mmCIF file of C-alpha atoms in Angstrom:
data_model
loop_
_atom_site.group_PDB
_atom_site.id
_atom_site.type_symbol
_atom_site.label_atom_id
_atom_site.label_comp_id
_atom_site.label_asym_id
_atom_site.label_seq_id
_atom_site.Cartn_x
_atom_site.Cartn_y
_atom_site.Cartn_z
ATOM 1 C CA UNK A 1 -4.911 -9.482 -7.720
ATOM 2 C CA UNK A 2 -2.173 -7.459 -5.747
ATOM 3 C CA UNK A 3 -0.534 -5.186 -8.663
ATOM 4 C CA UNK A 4 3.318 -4.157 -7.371
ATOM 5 C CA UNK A 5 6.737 -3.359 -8.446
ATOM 6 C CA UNK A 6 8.010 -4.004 -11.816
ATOM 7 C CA UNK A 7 4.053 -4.472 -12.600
ATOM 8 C CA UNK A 8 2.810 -1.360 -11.701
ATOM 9 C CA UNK A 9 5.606 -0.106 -14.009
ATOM 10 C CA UNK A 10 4.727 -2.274 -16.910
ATOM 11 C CA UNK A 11 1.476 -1.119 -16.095
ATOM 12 C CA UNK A 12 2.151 2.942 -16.596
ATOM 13 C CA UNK A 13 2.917 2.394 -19.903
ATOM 14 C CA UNK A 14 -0.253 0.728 -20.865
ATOM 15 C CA UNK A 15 -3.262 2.122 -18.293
ATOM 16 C CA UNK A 16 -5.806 1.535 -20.541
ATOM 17 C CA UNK A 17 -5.672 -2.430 -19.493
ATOM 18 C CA UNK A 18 -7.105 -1.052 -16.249
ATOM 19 C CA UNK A 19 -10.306 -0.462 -17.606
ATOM 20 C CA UNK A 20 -10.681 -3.593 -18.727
ATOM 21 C CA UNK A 21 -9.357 -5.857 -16.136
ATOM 22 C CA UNK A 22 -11.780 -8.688 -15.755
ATOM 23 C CA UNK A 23 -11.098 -9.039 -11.514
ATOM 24 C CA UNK A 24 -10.290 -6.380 -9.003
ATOM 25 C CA UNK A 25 -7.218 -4.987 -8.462
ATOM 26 C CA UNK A 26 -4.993 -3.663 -5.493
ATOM 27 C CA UNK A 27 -1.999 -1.275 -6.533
ATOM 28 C CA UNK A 28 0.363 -0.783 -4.081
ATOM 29 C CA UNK A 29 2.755 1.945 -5.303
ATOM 30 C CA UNK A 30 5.569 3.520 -3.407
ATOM 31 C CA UNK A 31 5.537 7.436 -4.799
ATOM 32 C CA UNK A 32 7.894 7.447 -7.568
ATOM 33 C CA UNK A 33 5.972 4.490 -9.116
ATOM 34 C CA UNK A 34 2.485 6.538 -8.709
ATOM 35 C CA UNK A 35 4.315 9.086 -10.231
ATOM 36 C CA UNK A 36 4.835 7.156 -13.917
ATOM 37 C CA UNK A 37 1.157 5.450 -12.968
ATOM 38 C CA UNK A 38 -0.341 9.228 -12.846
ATOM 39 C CA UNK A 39 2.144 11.638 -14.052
ATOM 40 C CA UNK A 40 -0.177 14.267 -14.739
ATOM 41 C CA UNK A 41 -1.586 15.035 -10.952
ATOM 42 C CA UNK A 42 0.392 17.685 -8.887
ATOM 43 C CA UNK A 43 -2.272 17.850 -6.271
ATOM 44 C CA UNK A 44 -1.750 16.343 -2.427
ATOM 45 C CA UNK A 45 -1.178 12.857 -1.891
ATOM 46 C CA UNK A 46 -4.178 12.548 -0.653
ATOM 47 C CA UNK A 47 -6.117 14.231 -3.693
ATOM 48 C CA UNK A 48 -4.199 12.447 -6.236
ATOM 49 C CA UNK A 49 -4.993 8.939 -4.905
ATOM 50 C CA UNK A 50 -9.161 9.982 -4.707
ATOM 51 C CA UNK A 51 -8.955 10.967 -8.304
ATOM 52 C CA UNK A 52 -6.782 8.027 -9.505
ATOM 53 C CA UNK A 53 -10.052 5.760 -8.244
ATOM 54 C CA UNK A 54 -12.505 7.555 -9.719
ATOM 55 C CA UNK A 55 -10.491 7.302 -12.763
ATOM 56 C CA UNK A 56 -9.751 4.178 -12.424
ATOM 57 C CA UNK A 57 -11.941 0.845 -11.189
ATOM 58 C CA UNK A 58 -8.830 -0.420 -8.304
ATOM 59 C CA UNK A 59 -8.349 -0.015 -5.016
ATOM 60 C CA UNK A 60 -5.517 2.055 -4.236
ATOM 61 C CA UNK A 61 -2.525 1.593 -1.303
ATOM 62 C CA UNK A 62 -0.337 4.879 -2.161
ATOM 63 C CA UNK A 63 3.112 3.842 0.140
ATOM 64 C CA UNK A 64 4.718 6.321 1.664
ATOM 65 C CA UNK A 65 4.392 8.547 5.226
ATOM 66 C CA UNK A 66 1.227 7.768 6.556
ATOM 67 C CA UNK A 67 0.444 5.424 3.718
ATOM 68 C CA UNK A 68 -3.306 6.213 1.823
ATOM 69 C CA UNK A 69 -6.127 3.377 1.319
ATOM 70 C CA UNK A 70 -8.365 4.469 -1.017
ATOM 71 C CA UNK A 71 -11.313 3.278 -3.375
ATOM 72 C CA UNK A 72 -14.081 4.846 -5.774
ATOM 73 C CA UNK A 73 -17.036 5.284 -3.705
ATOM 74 C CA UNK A 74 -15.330 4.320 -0.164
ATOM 75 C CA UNK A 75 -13.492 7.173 2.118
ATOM 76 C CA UNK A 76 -9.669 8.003 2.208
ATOM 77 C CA UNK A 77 -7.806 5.552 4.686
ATOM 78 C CA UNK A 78 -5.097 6.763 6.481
ATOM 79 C CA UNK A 79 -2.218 4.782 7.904
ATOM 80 C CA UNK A 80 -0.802 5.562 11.176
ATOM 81 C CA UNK A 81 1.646 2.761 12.046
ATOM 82 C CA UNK A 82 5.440 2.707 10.780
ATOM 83 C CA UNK A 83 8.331 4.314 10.713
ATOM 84 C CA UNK A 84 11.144 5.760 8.303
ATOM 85 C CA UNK A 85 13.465 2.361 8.642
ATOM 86 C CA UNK A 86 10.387 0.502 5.852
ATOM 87 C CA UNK A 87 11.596 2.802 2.834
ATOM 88 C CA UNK A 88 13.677 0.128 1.852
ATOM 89 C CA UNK A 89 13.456 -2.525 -0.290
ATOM 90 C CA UNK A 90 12.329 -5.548 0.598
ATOM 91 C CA UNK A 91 9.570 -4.097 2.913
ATOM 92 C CA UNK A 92 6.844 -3.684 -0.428
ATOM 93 C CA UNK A 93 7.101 -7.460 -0.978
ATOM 94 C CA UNK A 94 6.263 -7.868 2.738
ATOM 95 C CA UNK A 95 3.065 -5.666 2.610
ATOM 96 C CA UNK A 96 2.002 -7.098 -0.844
ATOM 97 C CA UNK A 97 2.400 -10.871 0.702
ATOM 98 C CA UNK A 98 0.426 -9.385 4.120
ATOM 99 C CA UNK A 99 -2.459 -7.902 1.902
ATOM 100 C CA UNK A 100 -2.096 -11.098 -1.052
ATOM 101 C CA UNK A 101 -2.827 -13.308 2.325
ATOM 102 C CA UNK A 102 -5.545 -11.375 4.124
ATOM 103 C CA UNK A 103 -7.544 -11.262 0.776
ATOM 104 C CA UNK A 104 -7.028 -14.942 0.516
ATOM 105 C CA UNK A 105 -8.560 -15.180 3.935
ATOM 106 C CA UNK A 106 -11.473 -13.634 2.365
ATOM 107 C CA UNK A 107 -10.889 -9.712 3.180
ATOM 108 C CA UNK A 108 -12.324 -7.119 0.465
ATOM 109 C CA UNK A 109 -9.358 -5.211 -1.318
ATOM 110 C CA UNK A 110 -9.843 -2.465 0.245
ATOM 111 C CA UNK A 111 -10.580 -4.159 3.776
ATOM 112 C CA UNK A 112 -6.922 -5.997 3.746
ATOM 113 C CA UNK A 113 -5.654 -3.159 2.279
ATOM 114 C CA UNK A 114 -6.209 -1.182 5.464
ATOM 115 C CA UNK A 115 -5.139 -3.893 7.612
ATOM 116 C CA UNK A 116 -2.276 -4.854 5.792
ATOM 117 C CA UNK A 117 -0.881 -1.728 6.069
ATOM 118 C CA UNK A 118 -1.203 -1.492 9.885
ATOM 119 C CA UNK A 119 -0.199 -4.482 10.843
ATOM 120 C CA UNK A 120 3.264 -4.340 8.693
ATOM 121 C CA UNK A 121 3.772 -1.079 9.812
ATOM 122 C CA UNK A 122 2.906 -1.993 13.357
ATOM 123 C CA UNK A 123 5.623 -4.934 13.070
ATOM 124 C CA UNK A 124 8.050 -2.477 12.035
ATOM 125 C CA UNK A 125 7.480 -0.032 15.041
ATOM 126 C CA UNK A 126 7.454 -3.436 17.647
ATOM 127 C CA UNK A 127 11.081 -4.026 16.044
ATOM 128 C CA UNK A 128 12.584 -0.800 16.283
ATOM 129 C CA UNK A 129 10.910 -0.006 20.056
ATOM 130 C CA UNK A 130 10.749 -4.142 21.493
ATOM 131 C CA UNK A 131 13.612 -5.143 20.228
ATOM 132 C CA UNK A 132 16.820 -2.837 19.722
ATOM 133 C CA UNK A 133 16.363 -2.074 16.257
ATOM 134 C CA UNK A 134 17.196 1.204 14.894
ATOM 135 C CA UNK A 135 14.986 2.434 11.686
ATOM 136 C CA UNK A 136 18.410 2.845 9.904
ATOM 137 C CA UNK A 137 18.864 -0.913 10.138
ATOM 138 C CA UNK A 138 15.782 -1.930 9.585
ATOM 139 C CA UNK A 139 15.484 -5.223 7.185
ATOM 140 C CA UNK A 140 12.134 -6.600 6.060
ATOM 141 C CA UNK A 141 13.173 -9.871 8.190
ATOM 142 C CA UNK A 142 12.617 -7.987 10.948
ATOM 143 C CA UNK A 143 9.384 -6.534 10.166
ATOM 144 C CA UNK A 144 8.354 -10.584 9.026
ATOM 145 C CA UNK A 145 9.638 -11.631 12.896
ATOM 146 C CA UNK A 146 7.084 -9.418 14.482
ATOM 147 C CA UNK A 147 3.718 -9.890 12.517
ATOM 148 C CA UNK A 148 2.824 -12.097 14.699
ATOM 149 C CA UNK A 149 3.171 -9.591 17.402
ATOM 150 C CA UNK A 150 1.157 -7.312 15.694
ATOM 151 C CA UNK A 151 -1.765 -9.816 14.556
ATOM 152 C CA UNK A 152 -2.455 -10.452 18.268
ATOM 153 C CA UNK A 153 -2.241 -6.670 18.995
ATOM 154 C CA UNK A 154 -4.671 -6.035 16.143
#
């Protein structure tokens, strides 16, 4: 199951269900979401996210600039594709219908998690630098009109 938006934030208020979720589970929060998720942590990015999953039994995509892949017992993955234009909204339900799909195709969490990631983030940097786009107008359309752009790069 891919865990975003308004579930991640029924979620905070109830993070004990996470412990006994019968499946796995891939949260994709944006910052301000890990924030209620976690509100405790004030280390790095980075540091947060590696002690949510040992807290926690999920795989973890932590949005933001140079988005973070991480699981218990698997290293920190670091995204390196994107741009500024995807903090809008729109783009999460993008990345969460990328990953939802590659998972379906029979990628581990935390495998399509990774991929996911680059590949929307890659569409987003083919739109802005292929095809006039500023990252000021970006629209989740146009990160949609390039995936297939990026799936052949990948």
């Amino acid at each position: 199951m891919v865990v975003d938006a308004d579930a991640l934030n029924i979620l905070s208020e109830k993070m004990s269900v996470l412990g006994r979720c019968k499946g796995e589970r891939l949260l994709t929060p944006h910052p301000g979401e890990m924030k209620r998720l976690f509100p405790k942590q004030k280390e790095s990015r980075a540091e947060t996210a590696t002690q949510f999953c040992k807290r926690f039994p999920v795989t973890l995509l932590l949005k933001g600039s140079r988005t973070l892949v991480t699981q218990r017992d698997r290293p920190l993955s670091y995204n390196t594709t994107g741009n500024p234009g995807m903090a809008t909204g729109g783009m999460g339900d993008v990345l969460t219908g990328v990953c939802a799909g590659l998972i379906g195709q029979g990628l581990s969490l935390y495998d399509a998690a990774r991929v996911g990631a680059w590949l929307c983030g890659r569409a987003a940097e083919m739109a802005v630098f292929n095809n006039a786009q500023s990252e000021q107008s970006l629209l989740p359309c146009d990160v949609l009109a390039h995936l297939g752009e990026a799936f052949k790069e990948l």
